[in-house]
PDB file of C-alpha atoms and ligand atoms in Angstrom:
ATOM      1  CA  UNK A  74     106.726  77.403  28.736  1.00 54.00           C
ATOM      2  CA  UNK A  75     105.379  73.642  28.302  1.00 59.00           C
ATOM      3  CA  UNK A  76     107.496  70.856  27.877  1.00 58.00           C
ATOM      4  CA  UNK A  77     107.656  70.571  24.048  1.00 58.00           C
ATOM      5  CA  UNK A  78     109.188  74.231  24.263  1.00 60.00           C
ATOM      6  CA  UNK A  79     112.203  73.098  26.792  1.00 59.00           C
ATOM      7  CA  UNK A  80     114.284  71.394  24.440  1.00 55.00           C
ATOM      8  CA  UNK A  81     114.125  74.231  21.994  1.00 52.00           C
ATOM      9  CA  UNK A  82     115.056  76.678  24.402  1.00 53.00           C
ATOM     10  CA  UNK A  83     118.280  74.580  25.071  1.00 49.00           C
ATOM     11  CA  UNK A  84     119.769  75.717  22.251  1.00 51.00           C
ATOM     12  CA  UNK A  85     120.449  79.489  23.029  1.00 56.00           C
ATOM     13  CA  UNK A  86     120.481  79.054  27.058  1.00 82.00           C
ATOM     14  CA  UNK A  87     121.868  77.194  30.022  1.00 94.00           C
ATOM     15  CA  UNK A  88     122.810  73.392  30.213  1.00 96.00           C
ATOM     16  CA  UNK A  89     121.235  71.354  32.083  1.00 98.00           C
ATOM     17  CA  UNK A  90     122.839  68.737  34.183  1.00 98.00           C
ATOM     18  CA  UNK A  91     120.653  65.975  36.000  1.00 98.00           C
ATOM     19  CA  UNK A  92     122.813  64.311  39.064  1.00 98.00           C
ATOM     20  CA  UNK A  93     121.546  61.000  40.284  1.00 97.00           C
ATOM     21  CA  UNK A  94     122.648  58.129  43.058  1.00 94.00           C
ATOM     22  CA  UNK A  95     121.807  56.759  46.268  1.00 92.00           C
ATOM     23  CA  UNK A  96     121.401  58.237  49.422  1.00 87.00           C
ATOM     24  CA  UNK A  97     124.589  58.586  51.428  1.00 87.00           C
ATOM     25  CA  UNK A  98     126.863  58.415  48.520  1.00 90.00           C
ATOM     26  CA  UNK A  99     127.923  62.082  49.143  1.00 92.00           C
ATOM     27  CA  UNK A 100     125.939  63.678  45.681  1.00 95.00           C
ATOM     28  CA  UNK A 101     125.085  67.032  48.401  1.00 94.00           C
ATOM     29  CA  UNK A 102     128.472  67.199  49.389  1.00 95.00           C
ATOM     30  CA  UNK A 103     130.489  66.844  45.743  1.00 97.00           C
ATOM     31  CA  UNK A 104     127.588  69.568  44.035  1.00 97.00           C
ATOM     32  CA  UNK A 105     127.891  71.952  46.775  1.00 96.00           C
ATOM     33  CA  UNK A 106     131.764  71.849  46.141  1.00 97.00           C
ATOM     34  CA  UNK A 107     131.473  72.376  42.333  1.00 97.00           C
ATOM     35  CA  UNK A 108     128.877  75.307  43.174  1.00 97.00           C
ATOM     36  CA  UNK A 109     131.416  77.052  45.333  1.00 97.00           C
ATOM     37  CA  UNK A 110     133.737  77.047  42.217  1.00 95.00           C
ATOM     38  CA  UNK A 111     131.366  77.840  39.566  1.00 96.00           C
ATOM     39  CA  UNK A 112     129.128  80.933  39.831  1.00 96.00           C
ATOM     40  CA  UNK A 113     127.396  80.160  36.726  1.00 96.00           C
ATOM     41  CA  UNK A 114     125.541  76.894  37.903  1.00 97.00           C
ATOM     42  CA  UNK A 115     122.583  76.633  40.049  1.00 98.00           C
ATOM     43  CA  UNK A 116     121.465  73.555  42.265  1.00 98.00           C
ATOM     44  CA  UNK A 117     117.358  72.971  41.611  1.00 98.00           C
ATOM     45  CA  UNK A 118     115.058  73.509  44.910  1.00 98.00           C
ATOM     46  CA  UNK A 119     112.597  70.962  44.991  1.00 98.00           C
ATOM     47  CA  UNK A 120     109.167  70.524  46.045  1.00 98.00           C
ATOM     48  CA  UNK A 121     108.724  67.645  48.760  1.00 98.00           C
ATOM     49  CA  UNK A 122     106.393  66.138  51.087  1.00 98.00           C
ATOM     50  CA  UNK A 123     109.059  64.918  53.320  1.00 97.00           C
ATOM     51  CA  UNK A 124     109.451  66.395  56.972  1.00 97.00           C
ATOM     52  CA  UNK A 125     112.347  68.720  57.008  1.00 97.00           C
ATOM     53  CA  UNK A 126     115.893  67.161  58.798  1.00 93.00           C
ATOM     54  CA  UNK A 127     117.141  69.318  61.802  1.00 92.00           C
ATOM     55  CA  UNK A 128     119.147  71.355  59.998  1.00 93.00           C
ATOM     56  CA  UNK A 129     117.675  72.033  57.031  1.00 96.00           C
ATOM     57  CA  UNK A 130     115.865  75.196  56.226  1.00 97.00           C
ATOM     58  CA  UNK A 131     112.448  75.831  53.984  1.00 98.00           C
ATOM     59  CA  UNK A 132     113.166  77.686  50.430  1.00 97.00           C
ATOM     60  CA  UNK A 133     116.981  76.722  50.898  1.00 96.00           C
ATOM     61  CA  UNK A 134     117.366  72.990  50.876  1.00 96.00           C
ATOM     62  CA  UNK A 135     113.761  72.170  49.582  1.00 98.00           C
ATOM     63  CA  UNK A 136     109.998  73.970  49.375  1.00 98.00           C
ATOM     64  CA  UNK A 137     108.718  71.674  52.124  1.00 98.00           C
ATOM     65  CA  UNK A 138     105.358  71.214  51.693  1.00 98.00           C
ATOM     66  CA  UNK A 139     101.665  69.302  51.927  1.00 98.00           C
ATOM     67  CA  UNK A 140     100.793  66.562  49.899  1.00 98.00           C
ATOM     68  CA  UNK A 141      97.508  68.369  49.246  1.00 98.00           C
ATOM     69  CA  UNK A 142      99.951  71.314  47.854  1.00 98.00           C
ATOM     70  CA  UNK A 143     102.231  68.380  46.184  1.00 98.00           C
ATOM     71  CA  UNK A 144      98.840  67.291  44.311  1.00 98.00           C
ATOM     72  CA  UNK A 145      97.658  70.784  43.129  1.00 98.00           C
ATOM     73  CA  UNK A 146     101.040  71.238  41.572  1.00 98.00           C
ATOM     74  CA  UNK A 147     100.889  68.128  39.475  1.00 98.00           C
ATOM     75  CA  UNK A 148      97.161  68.983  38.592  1.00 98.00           C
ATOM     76  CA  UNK A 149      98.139  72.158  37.568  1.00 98.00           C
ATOM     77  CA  UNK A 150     101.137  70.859  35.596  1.00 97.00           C
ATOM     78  CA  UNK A 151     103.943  73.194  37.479  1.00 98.00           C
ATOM     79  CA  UNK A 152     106.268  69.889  38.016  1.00 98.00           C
ATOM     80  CA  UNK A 153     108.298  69.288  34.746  1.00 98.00           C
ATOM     81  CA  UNK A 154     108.977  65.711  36.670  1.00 98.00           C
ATOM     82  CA  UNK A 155     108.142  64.433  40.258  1.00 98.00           C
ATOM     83  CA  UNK A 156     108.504  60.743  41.619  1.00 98.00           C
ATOM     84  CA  UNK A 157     107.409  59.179  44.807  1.00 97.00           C
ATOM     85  CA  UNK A 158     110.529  57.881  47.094  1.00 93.00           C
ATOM     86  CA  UNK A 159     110.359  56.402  49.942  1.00 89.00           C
ATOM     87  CA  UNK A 160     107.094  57.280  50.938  1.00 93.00           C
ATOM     88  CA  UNK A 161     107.197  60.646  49.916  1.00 97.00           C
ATOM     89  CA  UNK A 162     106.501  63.166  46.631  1.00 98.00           C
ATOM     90  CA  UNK A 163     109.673  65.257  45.452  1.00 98.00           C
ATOM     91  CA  UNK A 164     109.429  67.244  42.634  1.00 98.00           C
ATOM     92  CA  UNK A 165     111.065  69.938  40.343  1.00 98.00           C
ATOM     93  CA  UNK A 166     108.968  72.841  39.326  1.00 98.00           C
ATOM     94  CA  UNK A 167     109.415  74.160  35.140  1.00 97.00           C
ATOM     95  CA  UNK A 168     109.683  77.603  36.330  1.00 97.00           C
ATOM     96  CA  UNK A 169     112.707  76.950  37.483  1.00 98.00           C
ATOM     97  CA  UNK A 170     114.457  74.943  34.882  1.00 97.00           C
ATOM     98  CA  UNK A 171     112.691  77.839  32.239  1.00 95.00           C
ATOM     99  CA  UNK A 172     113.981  80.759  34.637  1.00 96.00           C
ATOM    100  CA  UNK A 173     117.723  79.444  35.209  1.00 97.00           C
ATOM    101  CA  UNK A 174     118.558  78.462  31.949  1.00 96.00           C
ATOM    102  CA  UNK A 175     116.867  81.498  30.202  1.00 95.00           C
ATOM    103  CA  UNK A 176     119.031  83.686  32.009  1.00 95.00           C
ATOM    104  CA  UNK A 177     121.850  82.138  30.683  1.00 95.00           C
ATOM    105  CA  UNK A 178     123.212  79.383  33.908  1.00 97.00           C
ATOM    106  CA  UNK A 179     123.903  76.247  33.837  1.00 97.00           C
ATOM    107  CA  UNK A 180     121.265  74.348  36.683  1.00 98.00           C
ATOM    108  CA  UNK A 181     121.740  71.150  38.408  1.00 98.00           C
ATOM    109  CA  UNK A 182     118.782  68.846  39.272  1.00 98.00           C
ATOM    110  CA  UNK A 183     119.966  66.463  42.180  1.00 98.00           C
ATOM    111  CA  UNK A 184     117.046  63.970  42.131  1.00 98.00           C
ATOM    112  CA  UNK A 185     116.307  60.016  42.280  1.00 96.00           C
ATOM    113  CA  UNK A 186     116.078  57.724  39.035  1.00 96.00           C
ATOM    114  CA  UNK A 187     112.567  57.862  37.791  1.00 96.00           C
ATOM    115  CA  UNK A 188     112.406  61.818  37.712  1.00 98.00           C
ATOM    116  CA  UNK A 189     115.973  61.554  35.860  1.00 97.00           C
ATOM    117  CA  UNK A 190     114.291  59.446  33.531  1.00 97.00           C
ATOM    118  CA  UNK A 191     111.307  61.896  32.719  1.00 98.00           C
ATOM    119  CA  UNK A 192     113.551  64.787  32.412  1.00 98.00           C
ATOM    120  CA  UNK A 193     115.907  62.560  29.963  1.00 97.00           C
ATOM    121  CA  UNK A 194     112.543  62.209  27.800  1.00 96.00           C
ATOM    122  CA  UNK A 195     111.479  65.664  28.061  1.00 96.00           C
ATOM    123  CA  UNK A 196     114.740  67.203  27.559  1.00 95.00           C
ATOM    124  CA  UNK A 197     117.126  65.336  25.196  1.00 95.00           C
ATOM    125  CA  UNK A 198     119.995  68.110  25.881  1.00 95.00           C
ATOM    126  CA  UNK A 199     120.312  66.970  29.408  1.00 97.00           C
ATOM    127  CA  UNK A 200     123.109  65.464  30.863  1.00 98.00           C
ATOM    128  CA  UNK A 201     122.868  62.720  33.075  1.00 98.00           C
ATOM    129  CA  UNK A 202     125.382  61.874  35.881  1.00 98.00           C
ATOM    130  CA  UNK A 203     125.651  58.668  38.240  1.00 97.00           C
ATOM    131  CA  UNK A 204     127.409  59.155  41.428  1.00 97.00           C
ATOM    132  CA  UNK A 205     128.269  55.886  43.202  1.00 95.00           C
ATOM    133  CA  UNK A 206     129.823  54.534  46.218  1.00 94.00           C
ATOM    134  CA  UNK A 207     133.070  52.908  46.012  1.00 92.00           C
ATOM    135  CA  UNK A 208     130.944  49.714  47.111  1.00 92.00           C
ATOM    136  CA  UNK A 209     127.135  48.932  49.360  1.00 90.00           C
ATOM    137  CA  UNK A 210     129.072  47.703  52.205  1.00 92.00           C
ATOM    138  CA  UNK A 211     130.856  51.640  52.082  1.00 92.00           C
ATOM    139  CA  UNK A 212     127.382  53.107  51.110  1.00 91.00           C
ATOM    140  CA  UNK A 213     125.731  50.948  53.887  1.00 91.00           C
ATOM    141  CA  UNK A 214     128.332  52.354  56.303  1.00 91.00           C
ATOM    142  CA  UNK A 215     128.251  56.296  55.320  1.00 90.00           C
ATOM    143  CA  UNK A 216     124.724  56.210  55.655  1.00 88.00           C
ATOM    144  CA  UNK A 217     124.205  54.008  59.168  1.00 89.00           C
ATOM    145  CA  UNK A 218     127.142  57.111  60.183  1.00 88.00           C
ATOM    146  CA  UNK A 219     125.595  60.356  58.991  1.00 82.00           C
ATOM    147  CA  UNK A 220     122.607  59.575  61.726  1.00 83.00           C
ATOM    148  CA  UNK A 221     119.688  61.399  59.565  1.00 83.00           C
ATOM    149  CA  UNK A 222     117.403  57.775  59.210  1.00 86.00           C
ATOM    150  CA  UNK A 223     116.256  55.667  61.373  1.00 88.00           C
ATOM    151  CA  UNK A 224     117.464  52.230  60.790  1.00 90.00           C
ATOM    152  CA  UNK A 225     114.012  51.004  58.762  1.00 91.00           C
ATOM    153  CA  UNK A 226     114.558  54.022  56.766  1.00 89.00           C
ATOM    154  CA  UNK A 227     118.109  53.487  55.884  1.00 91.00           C
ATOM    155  CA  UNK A 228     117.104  49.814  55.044  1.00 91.00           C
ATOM    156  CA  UNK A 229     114.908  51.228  52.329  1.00 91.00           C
ATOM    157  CA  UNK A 230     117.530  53.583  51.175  1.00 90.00           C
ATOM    158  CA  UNK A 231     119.470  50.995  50.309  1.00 91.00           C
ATOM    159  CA  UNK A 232     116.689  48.326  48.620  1.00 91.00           C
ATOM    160  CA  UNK A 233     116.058  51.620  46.719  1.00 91.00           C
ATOM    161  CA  UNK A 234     120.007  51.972  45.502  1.00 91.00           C
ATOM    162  CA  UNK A 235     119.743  48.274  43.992  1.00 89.00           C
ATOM    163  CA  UNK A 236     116.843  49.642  41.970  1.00 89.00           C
ATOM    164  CA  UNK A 237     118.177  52.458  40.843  1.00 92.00           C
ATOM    165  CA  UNK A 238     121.678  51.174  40.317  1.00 92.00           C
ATOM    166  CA  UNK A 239     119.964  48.683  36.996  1.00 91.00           C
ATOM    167  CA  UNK A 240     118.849  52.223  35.710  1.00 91.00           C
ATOM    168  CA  UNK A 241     122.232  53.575  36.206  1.00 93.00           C
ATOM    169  CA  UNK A 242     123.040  52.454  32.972  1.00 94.00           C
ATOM    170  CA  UNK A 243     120.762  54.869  31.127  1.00 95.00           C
ATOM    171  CA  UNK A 244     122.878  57.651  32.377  1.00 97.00           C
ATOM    172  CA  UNK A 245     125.579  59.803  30.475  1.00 98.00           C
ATOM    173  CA  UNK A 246     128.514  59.710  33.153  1.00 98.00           C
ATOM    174  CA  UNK A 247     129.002  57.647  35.906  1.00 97.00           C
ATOM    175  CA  UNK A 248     131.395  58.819  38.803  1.00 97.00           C
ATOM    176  CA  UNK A 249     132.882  56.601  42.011  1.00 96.00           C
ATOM    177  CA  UNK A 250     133.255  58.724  44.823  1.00 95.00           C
ATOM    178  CA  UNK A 251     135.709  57.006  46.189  1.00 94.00           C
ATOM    179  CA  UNK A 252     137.791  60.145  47.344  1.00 95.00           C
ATOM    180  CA  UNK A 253     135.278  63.498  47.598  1.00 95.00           C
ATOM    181  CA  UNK A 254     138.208  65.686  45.828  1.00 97.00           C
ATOM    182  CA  UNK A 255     138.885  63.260  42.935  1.00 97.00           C
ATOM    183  CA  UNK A 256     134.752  63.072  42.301  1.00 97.00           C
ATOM    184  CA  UNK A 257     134.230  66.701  42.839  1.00 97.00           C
ATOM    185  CA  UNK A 258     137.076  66.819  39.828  1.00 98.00           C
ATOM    186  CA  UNK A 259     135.917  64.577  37.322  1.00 98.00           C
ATOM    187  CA  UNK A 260     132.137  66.133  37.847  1.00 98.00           C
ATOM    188  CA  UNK A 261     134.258  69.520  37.028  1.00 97.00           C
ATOM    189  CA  UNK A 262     135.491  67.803  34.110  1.00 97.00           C
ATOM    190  CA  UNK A 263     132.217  66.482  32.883  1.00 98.00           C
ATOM    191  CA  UNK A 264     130.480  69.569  32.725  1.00 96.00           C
ATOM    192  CA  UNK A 265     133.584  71.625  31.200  1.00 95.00           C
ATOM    193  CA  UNK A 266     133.605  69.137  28.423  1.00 95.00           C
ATOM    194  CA  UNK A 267     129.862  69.004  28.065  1.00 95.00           C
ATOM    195  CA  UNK A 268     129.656  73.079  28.067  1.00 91.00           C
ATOM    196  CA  UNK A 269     132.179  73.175  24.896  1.00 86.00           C
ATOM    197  CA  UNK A 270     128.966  70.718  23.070  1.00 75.00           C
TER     198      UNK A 270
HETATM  199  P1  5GP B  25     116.278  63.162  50.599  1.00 64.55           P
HETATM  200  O1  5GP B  25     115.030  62.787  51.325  1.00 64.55           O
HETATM  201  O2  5GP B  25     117.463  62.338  51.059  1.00 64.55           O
HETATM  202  O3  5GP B  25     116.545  64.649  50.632  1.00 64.55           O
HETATM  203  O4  5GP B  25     116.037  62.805  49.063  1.00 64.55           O
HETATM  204  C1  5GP B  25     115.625  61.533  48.698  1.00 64.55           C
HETATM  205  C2  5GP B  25     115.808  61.334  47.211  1.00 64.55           C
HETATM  206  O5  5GP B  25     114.944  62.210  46.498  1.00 64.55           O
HETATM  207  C3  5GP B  25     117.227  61.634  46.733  1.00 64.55           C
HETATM  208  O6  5GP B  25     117.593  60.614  45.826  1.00 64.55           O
HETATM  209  C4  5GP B  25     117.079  62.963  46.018  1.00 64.55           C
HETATM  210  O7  5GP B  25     118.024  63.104  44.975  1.00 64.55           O
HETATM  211  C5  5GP B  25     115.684  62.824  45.458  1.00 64.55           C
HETATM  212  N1  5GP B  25     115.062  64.101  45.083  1.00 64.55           N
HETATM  213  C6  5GP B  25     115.227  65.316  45.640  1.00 64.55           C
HETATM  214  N2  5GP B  25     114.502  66.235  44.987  1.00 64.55           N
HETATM  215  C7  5GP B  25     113.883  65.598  43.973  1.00 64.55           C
HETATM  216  C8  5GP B  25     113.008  66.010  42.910  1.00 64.55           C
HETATM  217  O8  5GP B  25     112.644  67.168  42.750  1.00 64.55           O
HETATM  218  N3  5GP B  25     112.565  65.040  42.071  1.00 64.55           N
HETATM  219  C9  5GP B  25     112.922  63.733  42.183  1.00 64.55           C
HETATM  220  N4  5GP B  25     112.453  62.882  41.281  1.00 64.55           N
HETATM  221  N5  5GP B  25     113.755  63.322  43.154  1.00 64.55           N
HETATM  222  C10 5GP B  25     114.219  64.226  44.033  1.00 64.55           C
END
């Protein structure tokens, strides 16, 4: 199925819910909560070029792969969007959007701003949620203290969030996460509400 198809087939299947915000504000944390509560939704597996982290395992957390690989899927139109972020190609592949939703579950897309914005334009149906820090100096902290980036790295992290925070605006929902409870709940709330649409 192509992308003109994808919007169609939201009618009878799956919603589809895109979740967006900077690194470090705890999106992995909050979705793997509502996932533990909710059979019915799926969390995306991306395609990236990026080096796996310590504890993260291929086919689980992402498809690590080449950037050779990265390129054939984009010539070969498998990525319904794909963006470039710090320095490295993530991407979400159709089949799974067309495979989820078809059989009838809801899937989440965690990704950055610009793919958000290409599924937004491909898929009107989707639902677009903002997850932000309670403030940078908080985000600046919680990211210096999870010890996955080097301090260069985390620098661009953050130049990134300013950037994506003007695009922010664009989205359906945006949630402080403040307290990881209270956000997990009002992300529960979100999608309840969007499912009776
Ligand atoms: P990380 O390297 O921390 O795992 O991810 C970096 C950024 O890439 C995060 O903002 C994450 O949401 C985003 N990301 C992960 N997968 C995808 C994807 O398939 N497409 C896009 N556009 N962004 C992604």
């Amino acid at each position: 199925i192509q992308s003109g198809e994808l919007s169609k087939m939201q009618k009878t299947s799956g919603k589809l819910f895109v979740i967006s915000g900077p690194s470090g504000v705890g999106k992995g944390t909050i979705i793997h909560k509502l996932l533990e509560k909710n059979p019915n939704i799926k969390l995306s597996i991306s395609a990236t070029t990026r080096a796996p982290r310590p504890h993260e395992t291929d086919g689980v957390d992402y498809y690590f792969i080449s950037r050779d690989n990265f390129t054939k899927l984009i010539k070969e139109d498998k990525l319904a969007e794909w963006a470039e972020f710090s320095g490295n190609y993530y991407g979400t592949y159709y089949d799974t959007i067309n495979n989820t939703l078809q059989n009838g579950y809801d899937l989440i897309l965690e990704i950055e701003v610009k793919g958000a914005m290409q599924i937004k334009n491909k898929i009107p149906s989707a639902v677009l949620i903002f997850i932000l820090p309670p403030s940078f100096d908080e985000l600046q902290k919680r990211l210096t203290g999870r010890n996955t980036e080097k301090t260069e790295e985390i620098k661009q992290r953050l130049a990134i969030f300013e950037d994506e925070y003007a695009k922010s605006f664009e989205f359906n929902y945006k949630i402080t996460n403040d307290n990881l409870d209270e956000a997990t709940e009002e992300l529960q709330k979100i999608i309840s509400r969007e499912k009776q649409n």
